[in-house]
XYZ file of C-alpha atoms in Angstrom:
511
model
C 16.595 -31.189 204.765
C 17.424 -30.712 200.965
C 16.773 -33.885 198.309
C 20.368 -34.526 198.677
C 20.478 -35.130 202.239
C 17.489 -37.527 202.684
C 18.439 -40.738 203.519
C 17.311 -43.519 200.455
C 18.522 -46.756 202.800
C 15.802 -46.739 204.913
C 13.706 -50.189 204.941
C 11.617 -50.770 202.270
C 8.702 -53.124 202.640
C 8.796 -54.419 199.003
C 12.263 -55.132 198.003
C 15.644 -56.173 200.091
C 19.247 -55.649 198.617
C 21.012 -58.430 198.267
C 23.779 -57.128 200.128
C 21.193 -56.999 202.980
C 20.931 -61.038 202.613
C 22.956 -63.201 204.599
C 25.276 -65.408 202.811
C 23.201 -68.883 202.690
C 20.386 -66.384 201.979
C 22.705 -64.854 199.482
C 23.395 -68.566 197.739
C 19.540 -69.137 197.744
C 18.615 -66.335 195.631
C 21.800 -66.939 193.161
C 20.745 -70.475 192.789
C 16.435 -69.150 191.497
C 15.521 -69.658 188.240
C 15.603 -65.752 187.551
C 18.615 -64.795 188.913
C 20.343 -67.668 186.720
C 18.460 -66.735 183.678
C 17.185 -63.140 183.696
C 15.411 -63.466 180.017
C 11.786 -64.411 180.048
C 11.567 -67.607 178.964
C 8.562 -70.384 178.575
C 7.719 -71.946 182.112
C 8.921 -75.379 180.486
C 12.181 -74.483 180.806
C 13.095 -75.062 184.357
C 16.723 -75.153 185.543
C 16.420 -74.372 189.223
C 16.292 -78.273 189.688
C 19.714 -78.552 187.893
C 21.264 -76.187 189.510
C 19.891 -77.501 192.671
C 21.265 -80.870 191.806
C 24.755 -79.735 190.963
C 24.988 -77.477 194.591
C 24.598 -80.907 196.085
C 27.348 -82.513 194.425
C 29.613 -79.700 194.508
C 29.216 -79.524 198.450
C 32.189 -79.326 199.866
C 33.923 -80.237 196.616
C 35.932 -77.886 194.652
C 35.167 -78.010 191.144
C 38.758 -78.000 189.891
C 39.121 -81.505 191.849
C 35.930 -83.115 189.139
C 37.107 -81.589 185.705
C 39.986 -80.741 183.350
C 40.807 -77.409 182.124
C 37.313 -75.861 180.786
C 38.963 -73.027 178.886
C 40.326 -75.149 176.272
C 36.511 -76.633 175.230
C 34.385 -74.657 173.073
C 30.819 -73.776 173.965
C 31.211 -74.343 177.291
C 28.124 -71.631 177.906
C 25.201 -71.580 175.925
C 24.620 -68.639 173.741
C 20.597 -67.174 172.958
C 20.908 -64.214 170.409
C 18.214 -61.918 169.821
C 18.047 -59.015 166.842
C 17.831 -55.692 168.610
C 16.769 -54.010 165.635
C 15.384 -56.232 162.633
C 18.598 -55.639 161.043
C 22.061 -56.152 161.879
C 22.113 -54.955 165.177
C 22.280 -57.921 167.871
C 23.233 -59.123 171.358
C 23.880 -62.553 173.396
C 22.802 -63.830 176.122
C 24.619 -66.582 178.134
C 23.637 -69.348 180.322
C 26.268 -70.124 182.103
C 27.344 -73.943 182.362
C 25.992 -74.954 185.266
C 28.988 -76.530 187.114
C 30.856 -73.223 186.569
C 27.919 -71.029 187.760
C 27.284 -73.183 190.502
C 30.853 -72.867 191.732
C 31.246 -69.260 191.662
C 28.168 -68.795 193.236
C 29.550 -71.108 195.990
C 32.749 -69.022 196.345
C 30.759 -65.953 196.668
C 28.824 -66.919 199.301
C 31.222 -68.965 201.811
C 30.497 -66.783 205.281
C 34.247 -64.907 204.857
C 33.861 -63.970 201.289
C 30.622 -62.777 201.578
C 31.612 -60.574 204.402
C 34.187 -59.274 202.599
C 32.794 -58.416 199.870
C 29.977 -56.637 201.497
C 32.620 -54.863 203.090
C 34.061 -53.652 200.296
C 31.014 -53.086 198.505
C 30.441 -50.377 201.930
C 33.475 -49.007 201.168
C 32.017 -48.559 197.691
C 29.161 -46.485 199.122
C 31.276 -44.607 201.433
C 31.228 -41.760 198.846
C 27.728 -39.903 199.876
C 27.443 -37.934 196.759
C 28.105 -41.104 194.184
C 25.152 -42.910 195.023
C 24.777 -46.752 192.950
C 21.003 -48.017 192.905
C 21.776 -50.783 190.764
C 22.536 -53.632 193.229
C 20.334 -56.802 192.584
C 17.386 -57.104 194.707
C 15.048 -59.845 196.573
C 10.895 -59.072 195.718
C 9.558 -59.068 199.139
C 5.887 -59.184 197.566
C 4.392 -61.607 194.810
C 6.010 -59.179 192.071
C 8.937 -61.652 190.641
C 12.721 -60.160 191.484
C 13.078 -58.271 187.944
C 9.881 -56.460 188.402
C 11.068 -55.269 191.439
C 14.357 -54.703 190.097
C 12.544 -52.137 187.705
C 9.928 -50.902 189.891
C 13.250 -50.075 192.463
C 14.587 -48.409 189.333
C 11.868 -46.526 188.839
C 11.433 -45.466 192.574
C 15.238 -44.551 193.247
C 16.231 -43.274 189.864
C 13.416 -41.530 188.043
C 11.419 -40.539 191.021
C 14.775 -39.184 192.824
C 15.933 -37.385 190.032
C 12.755 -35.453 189.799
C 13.180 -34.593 193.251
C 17.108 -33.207 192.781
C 15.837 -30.618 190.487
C 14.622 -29.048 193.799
C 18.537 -28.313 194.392
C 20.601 -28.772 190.656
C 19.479 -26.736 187.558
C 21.283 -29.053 185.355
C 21.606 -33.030 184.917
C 24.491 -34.108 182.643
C 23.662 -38.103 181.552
C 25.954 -40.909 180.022
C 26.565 -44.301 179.812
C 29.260 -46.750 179.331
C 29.640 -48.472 175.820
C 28.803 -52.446 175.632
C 30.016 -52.587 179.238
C 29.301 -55.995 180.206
C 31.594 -57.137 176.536
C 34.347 -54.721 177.542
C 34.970 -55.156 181.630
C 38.286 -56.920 181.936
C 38.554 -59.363 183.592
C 41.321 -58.522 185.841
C 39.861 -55.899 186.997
C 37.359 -57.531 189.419
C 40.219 -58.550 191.666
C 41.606 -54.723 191.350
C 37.889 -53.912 192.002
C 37.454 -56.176 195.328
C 41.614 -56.049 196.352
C 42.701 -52.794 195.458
C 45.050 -52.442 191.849
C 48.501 -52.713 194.575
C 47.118 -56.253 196.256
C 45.811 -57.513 193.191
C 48.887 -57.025 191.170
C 51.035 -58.266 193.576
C 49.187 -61.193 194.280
C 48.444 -62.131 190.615
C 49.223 -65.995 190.916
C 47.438 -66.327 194.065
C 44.443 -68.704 193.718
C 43.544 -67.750 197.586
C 42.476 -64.211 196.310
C 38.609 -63.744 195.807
C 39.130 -61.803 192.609
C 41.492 -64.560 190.860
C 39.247 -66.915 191.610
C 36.347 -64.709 189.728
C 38.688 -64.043 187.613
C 39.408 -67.428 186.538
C 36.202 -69.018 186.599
C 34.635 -66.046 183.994
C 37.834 -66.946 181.917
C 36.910 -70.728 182.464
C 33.640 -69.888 180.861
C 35.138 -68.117 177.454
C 38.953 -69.915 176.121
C 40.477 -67.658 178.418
C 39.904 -64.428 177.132
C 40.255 -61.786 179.172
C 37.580 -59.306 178.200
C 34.052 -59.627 179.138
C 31.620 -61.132 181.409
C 28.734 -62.988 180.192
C 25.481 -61.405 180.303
C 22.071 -62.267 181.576
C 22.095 -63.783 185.355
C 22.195 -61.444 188.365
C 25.184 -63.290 189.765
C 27.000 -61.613 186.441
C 25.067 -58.336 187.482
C 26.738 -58.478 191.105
C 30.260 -58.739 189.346
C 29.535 -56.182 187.116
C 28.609 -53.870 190.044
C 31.759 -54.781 191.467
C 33.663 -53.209 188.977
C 31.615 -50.302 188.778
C 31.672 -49.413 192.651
C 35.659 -49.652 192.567
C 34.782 -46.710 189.359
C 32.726 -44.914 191.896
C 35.489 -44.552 194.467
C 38.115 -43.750 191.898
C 35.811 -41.132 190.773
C 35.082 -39.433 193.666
C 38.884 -39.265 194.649
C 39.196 -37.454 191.227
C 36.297 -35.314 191.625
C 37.841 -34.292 195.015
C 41.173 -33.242 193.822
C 39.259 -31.080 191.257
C 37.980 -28.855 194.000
C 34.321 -29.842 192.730
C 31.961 -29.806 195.547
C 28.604 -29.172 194.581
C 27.253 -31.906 192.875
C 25.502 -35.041 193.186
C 25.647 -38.288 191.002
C 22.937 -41.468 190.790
C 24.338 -44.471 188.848
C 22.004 -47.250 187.576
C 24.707 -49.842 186.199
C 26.587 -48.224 183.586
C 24.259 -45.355 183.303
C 25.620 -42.177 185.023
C 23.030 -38.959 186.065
C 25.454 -36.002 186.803
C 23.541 -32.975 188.559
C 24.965 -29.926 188.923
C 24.950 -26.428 189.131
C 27.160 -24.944 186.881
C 27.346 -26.782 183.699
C 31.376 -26.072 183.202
C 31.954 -28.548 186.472
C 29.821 -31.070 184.861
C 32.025 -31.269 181.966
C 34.805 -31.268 184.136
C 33.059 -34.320 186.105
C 32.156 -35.845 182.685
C 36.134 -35.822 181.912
C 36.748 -37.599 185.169
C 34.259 -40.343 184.167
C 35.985 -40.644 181.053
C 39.659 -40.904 182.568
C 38.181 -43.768 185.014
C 37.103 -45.769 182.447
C 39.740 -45.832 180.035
C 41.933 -46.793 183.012
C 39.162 -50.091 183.455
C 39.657 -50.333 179.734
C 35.806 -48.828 178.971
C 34.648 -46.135 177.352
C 31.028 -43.843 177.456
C 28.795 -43.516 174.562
C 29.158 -40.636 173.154
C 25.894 -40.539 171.721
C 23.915 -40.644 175.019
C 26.487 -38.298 176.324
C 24.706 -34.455 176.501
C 23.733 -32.092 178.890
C 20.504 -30.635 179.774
C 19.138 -27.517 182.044
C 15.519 -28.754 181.955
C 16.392 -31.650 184.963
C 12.847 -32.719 185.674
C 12.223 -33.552 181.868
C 15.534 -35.202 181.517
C 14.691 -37.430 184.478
C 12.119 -39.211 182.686
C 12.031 -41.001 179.812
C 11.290 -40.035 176.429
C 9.490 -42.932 175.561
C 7.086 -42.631 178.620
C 6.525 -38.855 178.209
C 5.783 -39.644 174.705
C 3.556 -42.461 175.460
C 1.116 -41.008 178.075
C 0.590 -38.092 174.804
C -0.520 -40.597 172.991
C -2.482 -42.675 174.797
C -5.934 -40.356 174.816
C -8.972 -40.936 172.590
C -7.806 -44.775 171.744
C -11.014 -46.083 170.232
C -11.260 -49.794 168.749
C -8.862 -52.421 168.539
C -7.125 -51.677 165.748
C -6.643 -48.203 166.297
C -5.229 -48.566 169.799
C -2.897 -51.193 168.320
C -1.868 -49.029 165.901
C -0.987 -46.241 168.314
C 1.051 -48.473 170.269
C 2.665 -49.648 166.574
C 3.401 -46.226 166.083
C 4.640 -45.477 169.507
C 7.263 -48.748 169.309
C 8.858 -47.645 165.718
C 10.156 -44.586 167.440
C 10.818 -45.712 171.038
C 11.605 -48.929 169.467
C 12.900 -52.074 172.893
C 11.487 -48.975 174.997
C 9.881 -50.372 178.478
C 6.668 -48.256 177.498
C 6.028 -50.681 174.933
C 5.855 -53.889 177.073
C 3.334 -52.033 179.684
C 1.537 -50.808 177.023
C 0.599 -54.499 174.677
C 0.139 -55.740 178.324
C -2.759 -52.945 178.462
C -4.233 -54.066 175.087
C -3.357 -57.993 175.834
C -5.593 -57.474 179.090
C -8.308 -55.539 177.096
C -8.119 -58.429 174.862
C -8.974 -61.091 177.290
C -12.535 -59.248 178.178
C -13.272 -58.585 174.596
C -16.594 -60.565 174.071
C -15.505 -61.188 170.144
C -12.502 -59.994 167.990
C -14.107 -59.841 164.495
C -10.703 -59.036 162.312
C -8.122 -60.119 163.976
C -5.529 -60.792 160.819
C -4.877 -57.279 160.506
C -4.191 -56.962 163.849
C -1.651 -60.595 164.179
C 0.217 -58.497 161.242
C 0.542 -55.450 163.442
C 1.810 -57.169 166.834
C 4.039 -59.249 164.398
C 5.916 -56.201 163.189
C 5.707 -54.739 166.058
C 7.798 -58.156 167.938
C 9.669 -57.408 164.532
C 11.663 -54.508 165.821
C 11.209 -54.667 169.875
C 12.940 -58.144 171.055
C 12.261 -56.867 174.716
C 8.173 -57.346 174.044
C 8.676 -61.020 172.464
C 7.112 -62.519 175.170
C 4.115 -59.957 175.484
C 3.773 -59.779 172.066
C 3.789 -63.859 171.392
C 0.570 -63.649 174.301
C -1.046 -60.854 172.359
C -0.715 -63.254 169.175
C -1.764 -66.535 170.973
C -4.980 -64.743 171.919
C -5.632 -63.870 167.852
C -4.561 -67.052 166.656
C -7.086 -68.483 168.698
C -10.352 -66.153 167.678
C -9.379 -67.457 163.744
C -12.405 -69.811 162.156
C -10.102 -73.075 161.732
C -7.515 -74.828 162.861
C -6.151 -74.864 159.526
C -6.128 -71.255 159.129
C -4.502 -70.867 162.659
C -1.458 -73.189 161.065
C -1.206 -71.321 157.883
C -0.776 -68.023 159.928
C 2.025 -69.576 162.457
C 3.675 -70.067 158.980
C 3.493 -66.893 157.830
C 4.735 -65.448 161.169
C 8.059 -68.100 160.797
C 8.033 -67.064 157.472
C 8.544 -63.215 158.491
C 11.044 -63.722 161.027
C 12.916 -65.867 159.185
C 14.370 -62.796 157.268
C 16.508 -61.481 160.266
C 19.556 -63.281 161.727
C 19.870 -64.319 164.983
C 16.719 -64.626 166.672
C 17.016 -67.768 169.150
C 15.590 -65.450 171.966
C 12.341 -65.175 169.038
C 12.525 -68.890 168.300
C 11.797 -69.692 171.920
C 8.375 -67.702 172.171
C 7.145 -68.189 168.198
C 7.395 -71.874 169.366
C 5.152 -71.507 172.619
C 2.814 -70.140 170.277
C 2.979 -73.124 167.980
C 2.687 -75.840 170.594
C -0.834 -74.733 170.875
C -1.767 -74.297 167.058
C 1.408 -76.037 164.573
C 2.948 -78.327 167.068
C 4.857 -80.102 164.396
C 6.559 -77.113 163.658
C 10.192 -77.300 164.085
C 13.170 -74.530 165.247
C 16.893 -74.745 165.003
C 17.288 -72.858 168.186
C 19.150 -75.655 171.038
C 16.822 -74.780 173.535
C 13.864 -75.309 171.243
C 15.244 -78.785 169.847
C 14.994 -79.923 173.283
C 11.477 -78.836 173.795
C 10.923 -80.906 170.491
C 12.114 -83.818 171.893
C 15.469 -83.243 171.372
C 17.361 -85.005 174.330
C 20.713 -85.500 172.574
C 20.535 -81.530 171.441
C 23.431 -80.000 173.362
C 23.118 -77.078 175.357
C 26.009 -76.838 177.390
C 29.702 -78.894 176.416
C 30.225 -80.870 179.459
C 33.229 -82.820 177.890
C 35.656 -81.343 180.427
C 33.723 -82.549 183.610
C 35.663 -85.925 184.752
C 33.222 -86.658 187.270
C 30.824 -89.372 186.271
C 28.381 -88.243 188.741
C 28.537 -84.566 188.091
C 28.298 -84.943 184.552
C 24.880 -87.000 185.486
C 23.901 -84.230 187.481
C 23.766 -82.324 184.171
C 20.739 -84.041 182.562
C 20.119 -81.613 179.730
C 16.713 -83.313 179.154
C 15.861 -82.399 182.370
C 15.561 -78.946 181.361
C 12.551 -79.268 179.682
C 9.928 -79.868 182.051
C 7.214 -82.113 180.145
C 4.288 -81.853 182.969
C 4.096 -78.163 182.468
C 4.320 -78.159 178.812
C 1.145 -80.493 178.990
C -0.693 -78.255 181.157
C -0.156 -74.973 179.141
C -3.013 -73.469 177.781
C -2.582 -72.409 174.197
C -3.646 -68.955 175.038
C -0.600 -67.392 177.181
C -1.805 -65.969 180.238
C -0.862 -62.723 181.367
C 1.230 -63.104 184.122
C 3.451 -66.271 181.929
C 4.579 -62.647 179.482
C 3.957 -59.583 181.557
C 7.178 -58.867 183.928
C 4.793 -56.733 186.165
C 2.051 -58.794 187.939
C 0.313 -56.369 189.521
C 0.172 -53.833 186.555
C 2.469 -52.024 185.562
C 0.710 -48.524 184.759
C 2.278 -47.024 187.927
C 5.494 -46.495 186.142
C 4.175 -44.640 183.120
């Protein structure tokens, strides 16, 4: 049996699709904290109650029957920007108003559109050589659902593509430009309906894809192109759109005459292997004609072909990091390696693993005798890697606290604002420099919403709710209730590892 025949569906003891779930199970794991909110936040911010709360008005309600017409309100979603670069270079994530999330999710996961769209989603898969390993996934162990995600990732993507090379001498790799901004939003109802129904049915509010559809244009004035980003319900729409790519694909790949090939796509990142580079470029031009016709387009600058697969199939930043790692003597130094490391793999995964290392070797360290120099290096290192914010505001808690004096502990949470403050948005920053602070400048004040509230905010608005009608779903919608005031008291001012690290039980075995 070659690499490409082996079966990748069999059960795995760790991790369950969600297409696997049933669909109360389904509504469940839509309605956790971290499929709402995927970014690592404080544990004082708690909307799982909310959203519980609003599921039990909304039952057997429809939304539209409560509200007026959201897409005429502004900030109906709440936006958290983070810097990607230290520059100019940003992206947003959205929480999604909670009514609206809460309804979609609801219209997912009624028993026939579930089944549907797990139908669908098997027609998706019914291509055996386009093979999708993106679909969100339940933690069947004590690793949260994102670790998983990654750790299934790292299993079914890296691991697999190493093993192709046994049967493909060259990998061809792209990916699809801001694709989460740029999926129209039309184009879910082609995705789940086929283009034929969907057009014909355009008007029809019965049709699982209109109502999508309308509830993503709901969320932004209308607008018609893009989804919001950050909450695995938006990752199951996305994945939507993308399966309806892979079977348009394949039908083009077919009429080419190309057999011999196979293809692994992690969201809108494509791994092409092949065995004659001229029929890669020839699937690569496919790839390109399906997405114009979904109104994307692939990065050309991750676009390239390679003949050395196995090297390819790993990451640059993780082949580069376990180079580096040998001979890393004292603090300092093996900061500075892992400084080094995130300037040129900078928002690379390798970096997160890597200050959870050091933030672990940290926590036994009997003493840290010169700890400025090394709150100056994490700081510029959180500078330029808005990925390791939360790892790196642990590694910095841990400093803050070895300094002599409380007073000198509140002098250096003000130079750290002070730094920051040079970049532009940085509300995902703003939420983690002010965990640190509770513990060592609690006076210390952000402009970020989410932050306000933690200050005591309770008028500071998160979501606009102006377009609900319903007394008592508006009421469902405490924002206050957000911040969760028992756990803030019980913090320690020292993060603990497994409040920043994504991986609980390590997460060496992917390096």
């Amino acid at each position: 049996m070659t690499a490409v025949e082996q079966d990748p569906g069999a059960t795995d003891p760790e991790r369950r699709p969600i297409l696997d779930l049933s669909a109360d199970e389904a509504n469940s794991l839509l309605l956790q904290q971290e499929s709402y909110c995927r970014l690592d936040l404080p544990p004082y911010f708690q909307f799982e109650p909310l959203l519980t709360r609003v599921d039990a008005e909304l039952r057997g309600t429809d939304l539209s029957s409560l509200t007026e017409n959201p897409r005429t309100h502004d900030h109906v979603n709440h936006v958290i920007l983070d810097n990607k670069d230290g520059r100019h270079a940003w992206r947003r994530t959205e929480l999604i108003h909670p009514a609206l999330y809460v309804s979609l999710v609801k219209c997912l996961t009624q028993d026939n559109a579930w089944q549907a769209i797990r139908a669908r989603f098997a027609q998706f898969a019914g291509r055996s050589r386009i093979r999708c390993l993106s679909l969100p996934v339940q933690s069947l162990t004590e690793e949260k659902n994102k670790a998983a995600q990654v750790s299934h990732w790292w299993r079914e993507i890296e691991q697999r593509s190493i093993e192709l090379a046994l049967d493909y001498e060259y990998l061809v790799h792209t990916d699809v430009t801001d694709c989460y901004g740029a999926i129209y939003t039309h184009s879910i109802s082609w995705a789940l309906h086929g283009k034929d129904e969907a057009k014909k049915c355009r008007q029809s509010s019965n049709l699982l894809g209109n109502t999508i559809d309308r509830h993503i244009q709901d969320m932004h004035h209308g607008q018609t192109n893009g989804i919001p980003q950050g909450s695995v319900l938006m990752d199951l729409i996305a994945e939507m759109v993308l399966g309806y790519a892979d079977l348009e694909l394949a039908q083009i790949i077919e009429r080419n005459g190309v057999s011999d090939y196979f293809i692994l796509r992690y969201r809108d990142d494509y791994r092409v292997f092949v065995n004659n580079p001229e029929e890669g470029e020839r699937i690569l031009k496919a790839i390109t004609e399906v997405m114009m016709g979904l109104g994307l387009k692939l990065n050309t600058a991750k676009t390239g072909t390679s003949g050395h697969v196995i090297r390819e199939s790993i990451k640059a930043d993780k082949l580069a990091w376990m180079n580096r790692t040998q001979g890393r003597r004292n603090l300092q130094k093996h900061l500075l390696i892992i400084h080094s490391h995130a300037m040129d793999f900078p928002n690379a995964g390798s970096v997160i693993v890597a200050l959870g290392d050091y933030n672990k070797r940290l926590s036994r360290a009997q003493s840290i005798p010169t700890p400025l120099p090394l709150i100056s290096i994490v700081t510029d290192i959180a500078f330029r890697n808005p990925r390791a914010y939360p790892i790196c505001a642990a590694v910095l808690s841990r400093l803050l606290r070895s300094l002599e004096s409380d007073e000198l502990r509140k002098e250096i949470v003000g130079s750290i604002v002070r730094r920051f403050a040079r970049i532009p948005n940085t509300g995902y920053l703003e939420l983690w420099i002010q965990r640190i602070s509770r513990g060592f400048d609690p006076e210390r004040e952000f402009d970020e919403p989410l932050c306000r509230l933690a200050q005591g905010g309770g008028n500071s608005l998160i979501w606009n709710s102006n377009w609900i009608t319903s007394k008592d779903l508006r009421s469902c919608i405490e924002v206050p209730s957000v911040f969760d005031d028992a756990t803030a008291e019980g913090l320690d001012p020292v993060i603990p590892q497994e409040e920043a690290s994504l991986f609980l039980l390590g997460g060496d075995r992917y390096l």
